[in-house]
């Protein structure tokens, strides 16, 4: 059974940095794509449709994707030995405030197309999220 557990969220001032971790289990690490989504309660749709895909990594070939608003500020990476995916966030802005949620989907299950966000909304596995608040 796929399990994803996020950690690292915190209250940080604008311009600050945080590193989020997504600890994974239940699947061969390099056969999945893992992504970070974010969601703000009361903003947009509820549930998975209201989650904004932020960044993804194909753990088989290393292909990485970022949305434009975080390019140059966020870095996604993975540690195969630790079975963990990280999101290093720097130069944080108030608009980055959200619950950051980790998702994963098999590269071989027939759903995946890069960057993987749509497939994860339909058939992915999800963590519960970690709260990031950017405020002075």
GROMACS .gro file of N, CA and C in nm:
model
  408
    1UNK      N    1   0.084  -0.119   0.000
    1UNK     CA    2   0.000   0.000   0.000
    1UNK      C    3   0.089   0.125   0.000
    2UNK      N    4   0.061   0.215  -0.093
    2UNK     CA    5   0.140   0.337  -0.104
    2UNK      C    6   0.108   0.428   0.015
    3UNK      N    7   0.213   0.474   0.080
    3UNK     CA    8   0.196   0.571   0.189
    3UNK      C    9   0.291   0.688   0.167
    4UNK      N   10   0.240   0.807   0.190
    4UNK     CA   11   0.317   0.931   0.174
    4UNK      C   12   0.297   1.014   0.300
    5UNK      N   13   0.408   1.056   0.362
    5UNK     CA   14   0.400   1.134   0.484
    5UNK      C   15   0.485   1.259   0.468
    6UNK      N   16   0.417   1.375   0.473
    6UNK     CA   17   0.486   1.503   0.457
    6UNK      C   18   0.531   1.559   0.592
    7UNK      N   19   0.637   1.639   0.588
    7UNK     CA   20   0.683   1.710   0.706
    7UNK      C   21   0.762   1.832   0.662
    8UNK      N   22   0.787   1.923   0.755
    8UNK     CA   23   0.872   2.038   0.728
    8UNK      C   24   0.800   2.171   0.717
    9UNK      N   25   0.667   2.170   0.716
    9UNK     CA   26   0.595   2.295   0.708
    9UNK      C   27   0.612   2.379   0.834
   10UNK      N   28   0.601   2.511   0.819
   10UNK     CA   29   0.623   2.600   0.933
   10UNK      C   30   0.574   2.739   0.898
   11UNK      N   31   0.580   2.828   0.995
   11UNK     CA   32   0.556   2.970   0.975
   11UNK      C   33   0.691   3.035   0.944
   12UNK      N   34   0.697   3.109   0.833
   12UNK     CA   35   0.824   3.170   0.793
   12UNK      C   36   0.796   3.310   0.740
   13UNK      N   37   0.892   3.399   0.756
   13UNK     CA   38   0.876   3.536   0.706
   13UNK      C   39   0.898   3.541   0.555
   14UNK      N   40   0.839   3.640   0.489
   14UNK     CA   41   0.866   3.658   0.346
   14UNK      C   42   1.016   3.666   0.319
   15UNK      N   43   1.058   3.598   0.213
   15UNK     CA   44   1.200   3.592   0.181
   15UNK      C   45   1.271   3.474   0.245
   16UNK      N   46   1.205   3.405   0.334
   16UNK     CA   47   1.266   3.293   0.404
   16UNK      C   48   1.266   3.165   0.323
   17UNK      N   49   1.316   3.058   0.387
   17UNK     CA   50   1.330   2.928   0.320
   17UNK      C   51   1.276   2.817   0.408
   18UNK      N   52   1.232   2.710   0.342
   18UNK     CA   53   1.190   2.589   0.410
   18UNK      C   54   1.224   2.470   0.322
   19UNK      N   55   1.244   2.354   0.384
   19UNK     CA   56   1.258   2.230   0.309
   19UNK      C   57   1.149   2.134   0.354
   20UNK      N   58   1.065   2.094   0.260
   20UNK     CA   59   0.961   1.996   0.287
   20UNK      C   60   1.011   1.857   0.250
   21UNK      N   61   0.965   1.757   0.325
   21UNK     CA   62   1.001   1.618   0.297
   21UNK      C   63   0.874   1.536   0.275
   22UNK      N   64   0.882   1.442   0.182
   22UNK     CA   65   0.774   1.347   0.156
   22UNK      C   66   0.835   1.207   0.169
   23UNK      N   67   0.811   1.142   0.281
   23UNK     CA   68   0.863   1.007   0.303
   23UNK      C   69   0.767   0.907   0.240
   24UNK      N   70   0.820   0.821   0.154
   24UNK     CA   71   0.735   0.728   0.080
   24UNK      C   72   0.758   0.584   0.125
   25UNK      N   73   0.657   0.500   0.105
   25UNK     CA   74   0.670   0.357   0.128
   25UNK      C   75   0.563   0.285   0.050
   26UNK      N   76   0.585   0.155   0.029
   26UNK     CA   77   0.482   0.074  -0.035
   26UNK      C   78   0.496   0.057  -0.184
   27UNK      N   79   0.602   0.109  -0.244
   27UNK     CA   80   0.622   0.091  -0.388
   27UNK      C   81   0.770   0.100  -0.422
   28UNK      N   82   0.810   0.035  -0.533
   28UNK     CA   83   0.950   0.050  -0.579
   28UNK      C   84   0.976   0.194  -0.619
   29UNK      N   85   1.074   0.255  -0.553
   29UNK     CA   86   1.090   0.402  -0.558
   29UNK      C   87   1.104   0.454  -0.700
   30UNK      N   88   1.181   0.385  -0.784
   30UNK     CA   89   1.211   0.440  -0.916
   30UNK      C   90   1.110   0.397  -1.023
   31UNK      N   91   0.992   0.357  -0.982
   31UNK     CA   92   0.887   0.324  -1.078
   31UNK      C   93   0.769   0.420  -1.070
   32UNK      N   94   0.786   0.529  -0.998
   32UNK     CA   95   0.679   0.624  -0.975
   32UNK      C   96   0.721   0.765  -1.012
   33UNK      N   97   0.621   0.849  -1.030
   33UNK     CA   98   0.640   0.993  -1.032
   33UNK      C   99   0.580   1.048  -0.902
   34UNK      N  100   0.649   1.144  -0.844
   34UNK     CA  101   0.602   1.208  -0.720
   34UNK      C  102   0.591   1.358  -0.744
   35UNK      N  103   0.488   1.417  -0.691
   35UNK     CA  104   0.467   1.561  -0.710
   35UNK      C  105   0.428   1.627  -0.580
   36UNK      N  106   0.452   1.756  -0.575
   36UNK     CA  107   0.403   1.842  -0.468
   36UNK      C  108   0.289   1.927  -0.524
   37UNK      N  109   0.177   1.924  -0.452
   37UNK     CA  110   0.064   2.010  -0.479
   37UNK      C  111   0.048   2.106  -0.361
   38UNK      N  112  -0.033   2.209  -0.380
   38UNK     CA  113  -0.067   2.294  -0.268
   38UNK      C  114  -0.213   2.334  -0.278
   39UNK      N  115  -0.270   2.359  -0.160
   39UNK     CA  116  -0.413   2.392  -0.155
   39UNK      C  117  -0.437   2.487  -0.040
   40UNK      N  118  -0.519   2.589  -0.065
   40UNK     CA  119  -0.555   2.686   0.036
   40UNK      C  120  -0.703   2.671   0.065
   41UNK      N  121  -0.741   2.636   0.188
   41UNK     CA  122  -0.884   2.622   0.222
   41UNK      C  123  -0.962   2.749   0.190
   42UNK      N  124  -1.078   2.730   0.130
   42UNK     CA  125  -1.162   2.844   0.098
   42UNK      C  126  -1.125   2.914  -0.031
   43UNK      N  127  -1.021   2.866  -0.096
   43UNK     CA  128  -0.977   2.927  -0.222
   43UNK      C  129  -0.987   2.823  -0.331
   44UNK      N  130  -1.072   2.846  -0.429
   44UNK     CA  131  -1.086   2.750  -0.537
   44UNK      C  132  -1.170   2.630  -0.495
   45UNK      N  133  -1.163   2.527  -0.576
   45UNK     CA  134  -1.244   2.408  -0.553
   45UNK      C  135  -1.193   2.330  -0.432
   46UNK      N  136  -1.283   2.252  -0.374
   46UNK     CA  137  -1.246   2.161  -0.267
   46UNK      C  138  -1.192   2.032  -0.327
   47UNK      N  139  -1.125   1.953  -0.244
   47UNK     CA  140  -1.079   1.822  -0.287
   47UNK      C  141  -0.963   1.829  -0.385
   48UNK      N  142  -0.938   1.719  -0.452
   48UNK     CA  143  -0.820   1.708  -0.538
   48UNK      C  144  -0.826   1.806  -0.655
   49UNK      N  145  -0.947   1.841  -0.702
   49UNK     CA  146  -0.956   1.933  -0.814
   49UNK      C  147  -0.911   2.074  -0.777
   50UNK      N  148  -0.912   2.104  -0.649
   50UNK     CA  149  -0.871   2.236  -0.605
   50UNK      C  150  -0.723   2.245  -0.571
   51UNK      N  151  -0.650   2.140  -0.592
   51UNK     CA  152  -0.507   2.138  -0.560
   51UNK      C  153  -0.426   2.181  -0.681
   52UNK      N  154  -0.334   2.274  -0.656
   52UNK     CA  155  -0.247   2.325  -0.762
   52UNK      C  156  -0.118   2.243  -0.766
   53UNK      N  157  -0.089   2.183  -0.880
   53UNK     CA  158   0.038   2.114  -0.895
   53UNK      C  159   0.151   2.214  -0.897
   54UNK      N  160   0.254   2.191  -0.817
   54UNK     CA  161   0.365   2.286  -0.803
   54UNK      C  162   0.490   2.234  -0.873
   55UNK      N  163   0.525   2.109  -0.846
   55UNK     CA  164   0.647   2.052  -0.901
   55UNK      C  165   0.636   1.900  -0.901
   56UNK      N  166   0.700   1.837  -0.999
   56UNK     CA  167   0.698   1.690  -1.004
   56UNK      C  168   0.835   1.638  -1.045
   57UNK      N  169   0.861   1.512  -1.009
   57UNK     CA  170   0.984   1.446  -1.048
   57UNK      C  171   0.953   1.303  -1.089
   58UNK      N  172   1.004   1.265  -1.205
   58UNK     CA  173   0.996   1.127  -1.253
   58UNK      C  174   1.113   1.053  -1.191
   59UNK      N  175   1.084   0.962  -1.100
   59UNK     CA  176   1.190   0.897  -1.025
   59UNK      C  177   1.266   0.793  -1.108
   60UNK      N  178   1.217   0.762  -1.227
   60UNK     CA  179   1.289   0.668  -1.313
   60UNK      C  180   1.395   0.739  -1.395
   61UNK      N  181   1.358   0.852  -1.458
   61UNK     CA  182   1.456   0.918  -1.546
   61UNK      C  183   1.498   1.056  -1.496
   62UNK      N  184   1.440   1.102  -1.382
   62UNK     CA  185   1.484   1.227  -1.323
   62UNK      C  186   1.423   1.352  -1.383
   63UNK      N  187   1.332   1.338  -1.477
   63UNK     CA  188   1.270   1.457  -1.537
   63UNK      C  189   1.194   1.536  -1.432
   64UNK      N  190   1.216   1.667  -1.433
   64UNK     CA  191   1.159   1.756  -1.333
   64UNK      C  192   1.074   1.863  -1.400
   65UNK      N  193   0.968   1.901  -1.333
   65UNK     CA  194   0.879   2.006  -1.383
   65UNK      C  195   0.846   2.101  -1.269
   66UNK      N  196   0.838   2.232  -1.304
   66UNK     CA  197   0.794   2.335  -1.209
   66UNK      C  198   0.689   2.423  -1.278
   67UNK      N  199   0.594   2.472  -1.199
   67UNK     CA  200   0.506   2.575  -1.253
   67UNK      C  201   0.584   2.707  -1.254
   68UNK      N  202   0.540   2.798  -1.340
   68UNK     CA  203   0.617   2.921  -1.362
   68UNK      C  204   0.636   3.002  -1.235
   69UNK      N  205   0.537   3.004  -1.148
   69UNK     CA  206   0.543   3.092  -1.030
   69UNK      C  207   0.648   3.049  -0.929
   70UNK      N  208   0.701   2.928  -0.940
   70UNK     CA  209   0.802   2.884  -0.843
   70UNK      C  210   0.938   2.858  -0.907
   71UNK      N  211   0.948   2.872  -1.039
   71UNK     CA  212   1.077   2.848  -1.107
   71UNK      C  213   1.182   2.944  -1.052
   72UNK      N  214   1.299   2.890  -1.022
   72UNK     CA  215   1.407   2.970  -0.969
   72UNK      C  216   1.403   2.987  -0.819
   73UNK      N  217   1.292   2.947  -0.755
   73UNK     CA  218   1.278   2.960  -0.610
   73UNK      C  219   1.264   2.823  -0.542
   74UNK      N  220   1.200   2.729  -0.607
   74UNK     CA  221   1.178   2.596  -0.549
   74UNK      C  222   1.265   2.494  -0.624
   75UNK      N  223   1.312   2.393  -0.549
   75UNK     CA  224   1.389   2.284  -0.608
   75UNK      C  225   1.337   2.152  -0.555
   76UNK      N  226   1.298   2.063  -0.646
   76UNK     CA  227   1.255   1.929  -0.606
   76UNK      C  228   1.372   1.833  -0.623
   77UNK      N  229   1.385   1.738  -0.529
   77UNK     CA  230   1.492   1.640  -0.537
   77UNK      C  231   1.447   1.512  -0.470
   78UNK      N  232   1.526   1.407  -0.487
   78UNK     CA  233   1.490   1.279  -0.428
   78UNK      C  234   1.612   1.208  -0.373
   79UNK      N  235   1.591   1.124  -0.274
   79UNK     CA  236   1.694   1.042  -0.214
   79UNK      C  237   1.642   0.898  -0.218
   80UNK      N  238   1.698   0.818  -0.309
   80UNK     CA  239   1.647   0.683  -0.328
   80UNK      C  240   1.669   0.597  -0.204
   81UNK      N  241   1.783   0.611  -0.139
   81UNK     CA  242   1.812   0.531  -0.020
   81UNK      C  243   1.713   0.562   0.092
   82UNK      N  244   1.676   0.687   0.105
   82UNK     CA  245   1.583   0.728   0.209
   82UNK      C  246   1.437   0.719   0.163
   83UNK      N  247   1.417   0.691   0.035
   83UNK     CA  248   1.282   0.686  -0.024
   83UNK      C  249   1.204   0.813   0.008
   84UNK      N  250   1.269   0.925  -0.011
   84UNK     CA  251   1.211   1.054   0.026
   84UNK      C  252   1.227   1.152  -0.090
   85UNK      N  253   1.124   1.232  -0.110
   85UNK     CA  254   1.127   1.342  -0.207
   85UNK      C  255   1.121   1.472  -0.129
   86UNK      N  256   1.204   1.567  -0.170
   86UNK     CA  257   1.214   1.694  -0.099
   86UNK      C  258   1.167   1.809  -0.188
   87UNK      N  259   1.122   1.915  -0.123
   87UNK     CA  260   1.094   2.040  -0.193
   87UNK      C  261   1.163   2.151  -0.115
   88UNK      N  262   1.274   2.199  -0.169
   88UNK     CA  263   1.346   2.312  -0.110
   88UNK      C  264   1.282   2.440  -0.162
   89UNK      N  265   1.235   2.522  -0.070
   89UNK     CA  266   1.165   2.645  -0.108
   89UNK      C  267   1.244   2.765  -0.055
   90UNK      N  268   1.274   2.859  -0.140
   90UNK     CA  269   1.345   2.979  -0.098
   90UNK      C  270   1.272   3.102  -0.151
   91UNK      N  271   1.312   3.220  -0.098
   91UNK     CA  272   1.248   3.346  -0.136
   91UNK      C  273   1.096   3.332  -0.129
   92UNK      N  274   1.048   3.279  -0.018
   92UNK     CA  275   0.906   3.252  -0.004
   92UNK      C  276   0.827   3.382   0.000
   93UNK      N  277   0.707   3.376  -0.059
   93UNK     CA  278   0.617   3.490  -0.069
   93UNK      C  279   0.486   3.458   0.003
   94UNK      N  280   0.413   3.560   0.047
   94UNK     CA  281   0.284   3.532   0.113
   94UNK      C  282   0.191   3.447   0.027
   95UNK      N  283   0.197   3.462  -0.104
   95UNK     CA  284   0.110   3.383  -0.191
   95UNK      C  285   0.150   3.236  -0.198
   96UNK      N  286   0.264   3.199  -0.139
   96UNK     CA  287   0.302   3.059  -0.129
   96UNK      C  288   0.234   2.990  -0.011
   97UNK      N  289   0.165   3.066   0.073
   97UNK     CA  290   0.097   3.009   0.189
   97UNK      C  291  -0.008   2.907   0.144
   98UNK      N  292   0.002   2.785   0.197
   98UNK     CA  293  -0.090   2.677   0.157
   98UNK      C  294  -0.056   2.551   0.236
   99UNK      N  295  -0.144   2.454   0.225
   99UNK     CA  296  -0.114   2.318   0.270
   99UNK      C  297  -0.045   2.246   0.154
  100UNK      N  298   0.077   2.202   0.175
  100UNK     CA  299   0.154   2.137   0.069
  100UNK      C  300   0.137   1.986   0.083
  101UNK      N  301   0.093   1.924  -0.026
  101UNK     CA  302   0.053   1.784  -0.025
  101UNK      C  303   0.134   1.707  -0.127
  102UNK      N  304   0.183   1.591  -0.086
  102UNK     CA  305   0.261   1.504  -0.172
  102UNK      C  306   0.169   1.403  -0.240
  103UNK      N  307   0.194   1.375  -0.367
  103UNK     CA  308   0.116   1.275  -0.440
  103UNK      C  309   0.209   1.189  -0.524
  104UNK      N  310   0.163   1.069  -0.555
  104UNK     CA  311   0.246   0.977  -0.633
  104UNK      C  312   0.159   0.893  -0.725
  105UNK      N  313   0.219   0.853  -0.838
  105UNK     CA  314   0.149   0.765  -0.930
  105UNK      C  315   0.249   0.678  -1.003
  106UNK      N  316   0.209   0.555  -1.031
  106UNK     CA  317   0.296   0.463  -1.103
  106UNK      C  318   0.321   0.512  -1.245
  107UNK      N  319   0.443   0.498  -1.291
  107UNK     CA  320   0.478   0.532  -1.428
  107UNK      C  321   0.428   0.426  -1.526
  108UNK      N  322   0.390   0.311  -1.476
  108UNK     CA  323   0.356   0.196  -1.561
  108UNK      C  324   0.209   0.156  -1.552
  109UNK      N  325   0.128   0.237  -1.488
  109UNK     CA  326  -0.012   0.200  -1.467
  109UNK      C  327  -0.108   0.244  -1.576
  110UNK      N  328  -0.055   0.316  -1.677
  110UNK     CA  329  -0.140   0.357  -1.788
  110UNK      C  330  -0.199   0.496  -1.776
  111UNK      N  331  -0.185   0.559  -1.660
  111UNK     CA  332  -0.241   0.693  -1.640
  111UNK      C  333  -0.140   0.805  -1.665
  112UNK      N  334  -0.014   0.775  -1.645
  112UNK     CA  335   0.085   0.882  -1.637
  112UNK      C  336   0.112   0.947  -1.771
  113UNK      N  337   0.108   1.082  -1.770
  113UNK     CA  338   0.162   1.165  -1.878
  113UNK      C  339   0.231   1.283  -1.811
  114UNK      N  340   0.349   1.322  -1.858
  114UNK     CA  341   0.422   1.431  -1.793
  114UNK      C  342   0.339   1.560  -1.791
  115UNK      N  343   0.340   1.639  -1.686
  115UNK     CA  344   0.421   1.622  -1.565
  115UNK      C  345   0.357   1.536  -1.458
  116UNK      N  346   0.239   1.480  -1.486
  116UNK     CA  347   0.179   1.385  -1.395
  116UNK      C  348   0.066   1.439  -1.309
  117UNK      N  349   0.045   1.571  -1.312
  117UNK     CA  350  -0.055   1.630  -1.222
  117UNK      C  351  -0.196   1.576  -1.249
  118UNK      N  352  -0.235   1.571  -1.375
  118UNK     CA  353  -0.371   1.527  -1.408
  118UNK      C  354  -0.393   1.382  -1.367
  119UNK      N  355  -0.295   1.298  -1.395
  119UNK     CA  356  -0.306   1.156  -1.361
  119UNK      C  357  -0.317   1.137  -1.210
  120UNK      N  358  -0.242   1.216  -1.135
  120UNK     CA  359  -0.247   1.203  -0.989
  120UNK      C  360  -0.383   1.242  -0.936
  121UNK      N  361  -0.444   1.345  -0.996
  121UNK     CA  362  -0.578   1.386  -0.950
  121UNK      C  363  -0.679   1.274  -0.975
  122UNK      N  364  -0.660   1.196  -1.079
  122UNK     CA  365  -0.754   1.090  -1.113
  122UNK      C  366  -0.725   0.962  -1.037
  123UNK      N  367  -0.598   0.923  -1.033
  123UNK     CA  368  -0.566   0.789  -0.985
  123UNK      C  369  -0.448   0.785  -0.890
  124UNK      N  370  -0.406   0.898  -0.838
  124UNK     CA  371  -0.286   0.900  -0.755
  124UNK      C  372  -0.313   0.865  -0.609
  125UNK      N  373  -0.204   0.847  -0.537
  125UNK     CA  374  -0.206   0.831  -0.392
  125UNK      C  375  -0.162   0.963  -0.330
  126UNK      N  376  -0.219   0.995  -0.213
  126UNK     CA  377  -0.198   1.127  -0.155
  126UNK      C  378  -0.158   1.118  -0.008
  127UNK      N  379  -0.075   1.212   0.033
  127UNK     CA  380  -0.050   1.231   0.174
  127UNK      C  381  -0.152   1.327   0.232
  128UNK      N  382  -0.130   1.365   0.359
  128UNK     CA  383  -0.226   1.455   0.425
  128UNK      C  384  -0.182   1.601   0.419
  129UNK      N  385  -0.055   1.624   0.391
  129UNK     CA  386  -0.010   1.761   0.375
  129UNK      C  387   0.064   1.816   0.496
  130UNK      N  388   0.136   1.925   0.472
  130UNK     CA  389   0.205   1.999   0.576
  130UNK      C  390   0.185   2.148   0.548
  131UNK      N  391   0.152   2.224   0.651
  131UNK     CA  392   0.113   2.364   0.634
  131UNK      C  393   0.234   2.455   0.625
  132UNK      N  394   0.236   2.537   0.522
  132UNK     CA  395   0.336   2.642   0.506
  132UNK      C  396   0.265   2.776   0.513
  133UNK      N  397   0.308   2.861   0.605
  133UNK     CA  398   0.251   2.994   0.620
  133UNK      C  399   0.362   3.096   0.607
  134UNK      N  400   0.346   3.187   0.512
  134UNK     CA  401   0.446   3.291   0.488
  134UNK      C  402   0.385   3.424   0.529
  135UNK      N  403   0.436   3.479   0.638
  135UNK     CA  404   0.377   3.600   0.693
  135UNK      C  405   0.478   3.671   0.781
  136UNK      N  406   0.470   3.806   0.782
  136UNK     CA  407   0.556   3.882   0.871
  136UNK      C  408   0.483   3.913   1.002
   0.00000   0.00000   0.00000
